[in-house]
Amino acid sequence: MASSTLGTCSVALLSSTYLSSSSNHSFQSLSLASGRKLYGGIGICRIKGTSQFSVASVATEVNSVQQAQKIAAKESQRPVYPFPAIVGQDEMKLCLLLNVIDPKIGGVMIMGDRGTGKSTTVRSLVDLLPEIMVVAGDPYNSDPEDPEFMGIEVRERVLKGESLQVVLSKINMVDLPLGATEDRVCGTIDIEKALTEGVKAFEPGLLAKANRGILYVDEVNLLDDHLVDVLLDSAASGWNTVEREGISISHPARFILIGSGNPEEGELRPQLLDRFGMHAQVGTVRDAELRVKIVEERARFDKNPKEFRDSYKAEQEKLQTQISSARSSLSSVQIDQDLKVKISKVCAELNVDGLRGDIVTNRAAKALAALKGRDKVIAEDIATVIPNCLRHRLRKDPLESIDSGVLVIEKFYEVFS
């Protein structure tokens, strides 16, 4: 399937800590021009063709003309298979939803047989992605309130006390093609400006687009080693540093990394595998009636994509509401100390290297509790997510025929019983 860039902007809902105190002092003293309003301590200008923020509500007031423009733009894009229409593959769908609710989980690696809907499911996620606040015109999708997600230029403007134009934009999903060059991924020199204006200018790459968004790599196990190194560096630090032709520039590159592949085509480097927060295994559906249903649904979609999408509109909107509610309530979800100790005991007894397994399991269990509308994690939540969080972190035994996920579940019941 041809790679494409879906969506319109970027992700990662993380708590803002930096400007919460300073906004009361430096920003409120700013004299705002007519037509500007304050949002989160930052002056906001209305921009033509974009939403205008209300002071009293985080919700955006969109007039009918702007709404019509959004709908027209959405309909002009390539139709995406609706997420609720995916039959089966519950493990993969759950892992993806939990990462949308809490991007700090760290992404998901999906491995399974060819033709099982891995790419289709990931790309269908784009309809469910929520909207986030971004600085208008910024190539790095900077967060107006969190300095960790700000480009250097935006940060300098904030320190000078300038007001930022802020727009509400959908989280971005960026496809990383297998044949991409390192320059296209990291960014390179803007040749046009160099020739016409005689200046050295930086042209951002795919990592800049993916900041606060989702970076999707199909057939990730076939990715060239030099691109794997680039991803490892950005995933580890959250920043992309480019050294090109006398230019040295760094920009934020925090993204949810989603990869898919077929294990028969090659193994993934263990360093990159460890960077994925969760691991989902996808198998071919064996039930004949279920297979027929999948074929019929796909035929309906190919015949009339718009009509097919409309038939799942209510389910899609219900799921969007559920995700939005879970994201907003995530910070209030609690997990008992006893459960935390048992999670770490499972990881220790399975000889899991490092502490990423403990951290990701705690985060995923909280996200699942939020998705189910609860404010407290129970043992059932942990049982659901712990195989996906630890399966790929176990040391491989070439003589072991049993699935590593089964080993995790057995150890879980042994510890939690």
Coordinates of C-alpha atoms in Angstrom, one line a residue:
M1 CA 0.0 0.0 0.0
A2 CA 1.4 3.4 -1.0
S3 CA 2.7 5.3 2.0
S4 CA 1.1 8.6 2.8
T5 CA 0.9 11.2 5.4
L6 CA -2.5 11.2 7.1
G7 CA -4.2 13.7 9.3
T8 CA -3.4 17.4 9.6
C9 CA -1.2 18.0 12.6
S10 CA 0.7 16.2 15.6
V11 CA 0.3 14.0 19.2
A12 CA 1.2 13.3 22.7
L13 CA -1.0 14.6 25.4
L14 CA 1.3 15.3 28.2
S15 CA 0.8 17.5 31.3
S16 CA 2.1 21.0 31.0
T17 CA 4.3 22.0 33.9
Y18 CA 6.4 24.8 32.8
L19 CA 4.1 27.7 32.0
S20 CA 1.5 27.1 34.7
S21 CA 3.2 29.4 37.1
S22 CA 4.8 31.8 34.8
S23 CA 1.7 32.4 32.8
N24 CA 0.2 34.3 35.8
H25 CA 3.0 36.8 35.6
S26 CA 4.5 37.4 32.2
F27 CA 1.6 36.6 30.0
Q28 CA -1.3 38.2 31.8
S29 CA 0.6 41.5 31.8
L30 CA 0.6 41.5 28.0
S31 CA -1.6 44.1 26.3
L32 CA -3.6 42.1 23.7
A33 CA -4.7 43.6 20.5
S34 CA -8.4 43.7 19.6
G35 CA -9.7 40.3 18.6
R36 CA -7.3 38.4 20.7
K37 CA -8.3 36.3 23.7
L38 CA -6.3 34.5 26.4
Y39 CA -6.1 30.7 26.5
G40 CA -3.9 29.1 29.2
G41 CA -2.1 32.4 29.7
I42 CA -1.2 32.8 26.1
G43 CA -2.5 35.5 23.7
I44 CA -4.4 33.9 20.8
C45 CA -5.2 35.6 17.5
R46 CA -7.9 34.4 15.3
I47 CA -6.5 33.1 12.1
K48 CA -8.4 33.0 8.9
G49 CA -9.7 29.5 8.2
T50 CA -9.1 28.2 11.7
S51 CA -11.0 27.9 14.9
Q52 CA -11.4 30.7 17.4
F53 CA -11.0 29.9 21.1
S54 CA -13.4 30.8 23.8
V55 CA -12.2 32.2 27.1
A56 CA -14.6 30.3 29.2
S57 CA -14.4 26.9 27.5
V58 CA -11.7 24.7 26.0
A59 CA -14.1 23.7 23.3
T60 CA -13.7 25.5 20.0
E61 CA -16.4 27.6 18.5
V62 CA -16.6 26.7 14.8
N63 CA -19.0 28.5 12.6
S64 CA -20.9 26.7 9.9
V65 CA -18.6 27.9 7.1
Q66 CA -15.5 26.6 8.8
Q67 CA -17.3 23.3 9.7
A68 CA -18.3 22.9 6.0
Q69 CA -14.7 23.5 4.9
K70 CA -13.5 20.8 7.4
I71 CA -16.0 18.3 6.1
A72 CA -15.2 19.0 2.5
A73 CA -11.4 18.6 3.2
K74 CA -12.1 15.3 5.0
E75 CA -14.2 13.9 2.2
S76 CA -11.6 14.8 -0.4
Q77 CA -9.1 12.5 1.3
R78 CA -8.6 8.9 0.5
P79 CA -11.4 7.0 2.3
V80 CA -10.2 5.1 5.4
Y81 CA -11.7 1.8 6.6
P82 CA -13.6 2.6 9.8
F83 CA -12.0 1.3 13.0
P84 CA -15.2 -0.3 14.5
A85 CA -15.6 -2.3 11.3
I86 CA -12.4 -4.3 11.9
V87 CA -13.6 -7.8 12.7
G88 CA -11.7 -9.6 15.5
Q89 CA -8.0 -8.7 16.2
D90 CA -9.1 -7.4 19.7
E91 CA -5.5 -7.5 21.1
M92 CA -4.2 -5.3 18.3
K93 CA -7.1 -2.8 18.6
L94 CA -6.8 -2.6 22.4
C95 CA -3.0 -1.8 22.2
L96 CA -3.6 0.9 19.7
L97 CA -6.5 2.5 21.7
L98 CA -4.4 2.5 24.9
N99 CA -1.6 4.3 23.2
V100 CA -4.0 7.0 21.9
I101 CA -5.3 7.4 25.5
D102 CA -1.8 7.6 27.0
P103 CA 1.0 8.3 24.4
K104 CA 3.6 7.8 27.2
I105 CA 3.1 4.1 26.9
G106 CA 5.5 4.2 24.0
G107 CA 3.9 2.8 20.9
V108 CA 3.0 -0.7 19.8
M109 CA 4.7 -3.4 17.6
I110 CA 2.3 -5.5 15.6
M111 CA 3.6 -8.8 14.3
G112 CA 1.6 -11.4 12.5
D113 CA 0.7 -13.2 9.3
R114 CA 0.5 -11.3 6.0
G115 CA -3.0 -10.2 5.0
T116 CA -4.4 -10.0 8.5
G117 CA -5.4 -6.3 8.4
K118 CA -2.4 -4.9 10.4
S119 CA -1.9 -1.8 8.1
T120 CA -5.6 -1.3 7.6
T121 CA -6.2 -1.2 11.4
V122 CA -3.4 1.2 12.1
R123 CA -4.5 3.6 9.3
S124 CA -8.1 3.4 10.4
L125 CA -7.0 4.8 13.8
V126 CA -6.6 8.3 12.1
D127 CA -10.4 8.9 12.4
L128 CA -10.3 8.4 16.2
L129 CA -7.4 10.7 16.9
P130 CA -8.3 13.7 19.1
E131 CA -7.4 17.4 18.5
I132 CA -4.6 19.1 20.3
M133 CA -3.3 22.7 20.7
V134 CA -0.5 23.7 18.4
V135 CA 1.4 26.9 17.7
A136 CA 0.2 28.2 14.3
G137 CA 2.7 28.0 11.5
D138 CA 5.2 26.0 13.5
P139 CA 6.8 23.1 11.5
Y140 CA 7.3 21.1 14.7
N141 CA 3.7 21.2 16.0
S142 CA 5.0 22.9 19.2
D143 CA 2.9 22.7 22.3
P144 CA 2.0 26.3 23.4
E145 CA 2.2 25.3 27.1
D146 CA 4.8 22.6 27.5
P147 CA 8.4 23.6 26.8
E148 CA 9.4 20.0 26.3
F149 CA 7.4 20.0 23.1
M150 CA 8.4 23.4 21.9
G151 CA 10.8 24.1 19.0
I152 CA 13.7 26.4 19.8
E153 CA 12.2 29.4 17.9
V154 CA 8.9 29.1 19.8
R155 CA 10.6 28.8 23.1
E156 CA 12.6 32.0 22.4
R157 CA 9.4 33.8 21.5
V158 CA 7.9 32.7 24.8
L159 CA 10.9 33.9 26.8
K160 CA 10.7 37.3 25.0
G161 CA 7.1 37.5 26.2
E162 CA 5.5 37.4 22.7
S163 CA 2.0 36.2 22.3
L164 CA 1.6 32.9 20.4
Q165 CA -1.1 32.3 17.8
V166 CA -2.6 28.9 18.7
V167 CA -4.9 26.7 16.7
L168 CA -6.7 23.4 17.4
S169 CA -5.5 20.7 15.1
K170 CA -5.9 16.9 14.7
I171 CA -3.1 14.6 15.8
N172 CA -0.8 13.7 12.9
M173 CA -0.1 10.2 11.6
V174 CA 3.0 10.1 9.5
D175 CA 4.0 7.1 7.4
L176 CA 7.7 6.3 7.2
P177 CA 8.4 4.6 3.8
L178 CA 11.0 1.8 3.7
G179 CA 12.8 3.5 0.9
A180 CA 13.0 6.9 2.7
T181 CA 16.4 8.6 2.8
E182 CA 18.0 9.7 6.0
D183 CA 17.8 13.4 4.8
R184 CA 14.0 13.0 4.2
V185 CA 13.5 11.5 7.7
C186 CA 15.8 13.8 9.7
G187 CA 15.6 17.0 7.6
T188 CA 18.0 18.6 5.3
I189 CA 19.3 21.9 3.8
D190 CA 16.6 24.0 1.9
I191 CA 18.3 24.0 -1.5
E192 CA 15.8 26.6 -2.9
K193 CA 16.6 29.2 -0.3
A194 CA 20.3 28.4 -0.6
L195 CA 20.3 29.1 -4.4
T196 CA 17.8 32.1 -4.4
E197 CA 18.7 33.9 -1.2
G198 CA 22.2 32.6 -0.5
V199 CA 21.3 31.5 3.1
K200 CA 21.6 28.2 4.8
A201 CA 18.1 27.2 5.9
F202 CA 16.8 24.0 7.4
E203 CA 14.0 22.0 5.8
P204 CA 12.3 19.8 8.4
G205 CA 11.8 16.1 7.7
L206 CA 9.3 13.4 8.7
L207 CA 10.5 13.4 12.4
A208 CA 9.5 17.0 12.7
K209 CA 6.0 16.3 11.3
A210 CA 5.6 13.4 13.7
N211 CA 6.4 15.4 16.8
R212 CA 3.4 15.0 19.2
G213 CA 1.9 12.6 16.7
I214 CA 2.2 9.0 15.5
L215 CA 5.0 7.6 13.3
Y216 CA 4.0 4.5 11.5
V217 CA 6.5 2.1 9.9
D218 CA 5.0 -0.7 7.9
E219 CA 7.3 -3.8 7.5
V220 CA 9.5 -2.3 10.2
N221 CA 11.6 -5.4 10.3
L222 CA 12.8 -4.6 6.8
L223 CA 13.8 -1.1 7.6
D224 CA 17.4 -0.2 6.7
D225 CA 19.9 -0.2 9.7
H226 CA 20.8 3.5 9.2
L227 CA 17.1 4.5 9.6
V228 CA 16.7 2.2 12.6
D229 CA 19.7 4.1 14.2
V230 CA 17.9 7.4 13.6
L231 CA 14.7 6.2 15.1
L232 CA 16.5 4.8 18.1
D233 CA 18.3 8.1 18.7
S234 CA 15.0 10.1 18.5
A235 CA 13.0 7.6 20.6
A236 CA 15.6 7.6 23.3
S237 CA 16.1 11.4 23.7
G238 CA 12.8 12.8 22.3
W239 CA 14.9 15.2 20.2
N240 CA 16.2 15.1 16.7
T241 CA 19.6 16.7 16.1
V242 CA 20.7 17.4 12.5
E243 CA 24.3 18.2 11.5
R244 CA 24.4 19.2 7.8
E245 CA 26.6 21.5 5.8
G246 CA 27.5 23.9 8.6
I247 CA 24.0 23.8 10.1
S248 CA 23.4 22.4 13.6
I249 CA 19.8 22.3 14.6
S250 CA 17.7 20.4 17.2
H251 CA 14.0 20.1 17.4
P252 CA 11.5 18.0 19.5
A253 CA 10.7 14.6 18.1
R254 CA 8.4 12.9 20.6
F255 CA 6.1 10.5 18.8
I256 CA 4.1 7.3 19.3
L257 CA 6.1 4.7 17.3
I258 CA 3.8 2.1 15.7
G259 CA 5.4 -0.7 13.6
S260 CA 4.0 -3.7 11.9
G261 CA 5.6 -6.7 10.2
N262 CA 5.7 -10.4 9.4
P263 CA 8.1 -12.4 11.6
E264 CA 8.8 -14.7 8.7
E265 CA 10.5 -11.9 6.8
G266 CA 13.1 -11.2 9.5
E267 CA 13.6 -10.4 13.1
L268 CA 13.7 -6.9 14.6
R269 CA 16.8 -5.6 16.2
P270 CA 16.4 -6.0 20.0
Q271 CA 17.3 -2.4 20.7
L272 CA 14.4 -1.2 18.5
L273 CA 12.0 -3.8 19.8
D274 CA 12.6 -2.7 23.4
R275 CA 11.6 0.9 22.4
F276 CA 8.0 -0.3 21.6
G277 CA 5.9 -0.1 24.7
M278 CA 3.5 -2.9 23.8
H279 CA 3.6 -5.9 21.4
A280 CA 0.6 -7.4 19.7
Q281 CA 0.5 -10.7 17.9
V282 CA -2.0 -11.1 15.1
G283 CA -3.1 -14.4 13.7
T284 CA -5.1 -15.5 10.7
V285 CA -8.8 -15.9 11.5
R286 CA -9.7 -19.7 11.3
D287 CA -13.4 -19.5 11.8
A288 CA -15.1 -19.9 8.3
E289 CA -18.2 -17.8 9.1
L290 CA -16.0 -15.0 10.5
R291 CA -13.8 -15.1 7.3
V292 CA -16.9 -14.8 5.2
K293 CA -18.1 -11.8 7.2
I294 CA -14.7 -10.1 6.7
V295 CA -14.8 -10.7 3.0
E296 CA -18.3 -9.3 2.7
E297 CA -17.5 -6.2 4.7
R298 CA -14.5 -5.5 2.6
A299 CA -16.5 -5.9 -0.6
R300 CA -19.1 -3.4 0.8
F301 CA -16.4 -0.9 1.5
D302 CA -14.8 -1.2 -1.9
K303 CA -18.1 -0.9 -3.6
N304 CA -19.2 2.3 -1.8
P305 CA -16.7 3.7 0.8
K306 CA -18.9 6.6 1.8
E307 CA -22.0 4.6 2.4
F308 CA -20.0 2.0 4.3
R309 CA -18.4 4.6 6.5
D310 CA -21.7 6.2 7.2
S311 CA -23.1 2.9 8.4
Y312 CA -20.4 2.9 11.2
K313 CA -20.7 6.6 12.0
A314 CA -22.6 6.1 15.3
E315 CA -20.1 3.5 16.5
Q316 CA -17.2 5.7 15.5
E317 CA -18.6 8.7 17.3
K318 CA -19.3 6.6 20.4
L319 CA -15.7 5.4 20.4
Q320 CA -14.3 8.9 19.9
T321 CA -16.3 10.1 22.9
Q322 CA -15.1 7.1 25.0
I323 CA -11.4 7.9 24.1
S324 CA -11.8 11.6 24.8
S325 CA -13.4 10.9 28.2
A326 CA -10.6 8.4 29.0
R327 CA -7.9 10.9 28.1
S328 CA -9.4 13.5 30.4
S329 CA -9.8 11.2 33.3
L330 CA -6.5 9.4 33.0
S331 CA -4.7 11.6 35.5
S332 CA -7.2 10.7 38.3
V333 CA -6.8 6.9 37.9
Q334 CA -5.1 5.3 40.9
I335 CA -3.3 2.0 41.3
D336 CA -2.7 0.4 44.7
Q337 CA 0.8 -0.1 46.1
D338 CA 0.1 -3.8 46.5
L339 CA -0.6 -4.2 42.7
K340 CA 2.5 -2.2 41.8
V341 CA 4.6 -4.5 43.9
K342 CA 3.1 -7.6 42.3
I343 CA 3.7 -6.2 38.8
S344 CA 7.4 -5.6 39.6
K345 CA 7.6 -9.1 41.1
V346 CA 6.3 -10.6 37.9
C347 CA 8.9 -8.7 35.9
A348 CA 11.7 -9.7 38.3
E349 CA 10.8 -13.4 38.2
L350 CA 10.6 -13.4 34.4
N351 CA 14.1 -11.9 34.3
V352 CA 12.9 -8.9 32.3
D353 CA 15.9 -6.6 31.6
G354 CA 15.5 -3.0 32.7
L355 CA 12.5 -1.2 34.2
R356 CA 10.6 -0.4 31.0
G357 CA 8.4 -3.4 31.5
D358 CA 7.3 -2.2 35.0
I359 CA 6.6 1.3 33.8
V360 CA 4.7 0.4 30.7
T361 CA 2.5 -2.2 32.5
N362 CA 1.5 0.4 35.1
R363 CA 0.7 3.0 32.4
A364 CA -1.3 0.5 30.2
A365 CA -3.3 -0.8 33.2
K366 CA -4.3 2.8 34.1
A367 CA -5.2 3.6 30.5
L368 CA -7.4 0.5 30.4
A369 CA -9.1 1.4 33.6
A370 CA -9.8 4.9 32.2
L371 CA -11.1 3.4 29.0
K372 CA -13.6 1.3 31.0
G373 CA -14.7 4.4 33.0
R374 CA -13.1 3.5 36.3
D375 CA -10.8 5.6 38.5
K376 CA -9.0 2.6 40.1
V377 CA -7.0 -0.2 38.5
I378 CA -8.0 -3.8 39.3
A379 CA -6.1 -7.1 38.8
E380 CA -8.2 -7.9 35.7
D381 CA -6.8 -4.8 34.0
I382 CA -3.3 -5.9 34.7
A383 CA -4.0 -9.4 33.4
T384 CA -5.3 -8.0 30.2
V385 CA -2.3 -5.8 29.4
I386 CA 0.7 -7.5 31.0
P387 CA 1.3 -10.1 28.2
N388 CA 1.5 -7.3 25.6
C389 CA 3.8 -5.2 27.8
L390 CA 6.3 -8.0 28.6
R391 CA 6.1 -10.6 25.8
H392 CA 8.8 -8.9 23.7
R393 CA 11.1 -8.2 26.6
L394 CA 11.8 -11.8 27.6
R395 CA 15.1 -13.3 26.7
K396 CA 14.6 -15.6 23.7
D397 CA 15.1 -19.3 24.1
P398 CA 15.6 -20.9 20.6
L399 CA 14.4 -24.3 22.0
E400 CA 11.3 -22.9 23.6
S401 CA 8.2 -23.8 21.6
I402 CA 5.6 -22.1 23.9
D403 CA 4.5 -18.5 23.2
S404 CA 6.2 -16.0 25.5
G405 CA 2.8 -14.4 26.2
V406 CA 1.6 -17.7 27.8
L407 CA 4.7 -17.6 30.1
V408 CA 3.8 -14.1 31.2
I409 CA 0.2 -15.1 32.0
E410 CA 1.3 -18.2 33.9
K411 CA 3.7 -16.1 36.0
F412 CA 1.0 -13.5 36.5
Y413 CA -1.5 -16.0 38.0
E414 CA 1.3 -17.5 40.1
V415 CA 2.1 -14.1 41.7
F416 CA -1.4 -12.6 41.9
S417 CA -3.0 -15.8 43.3

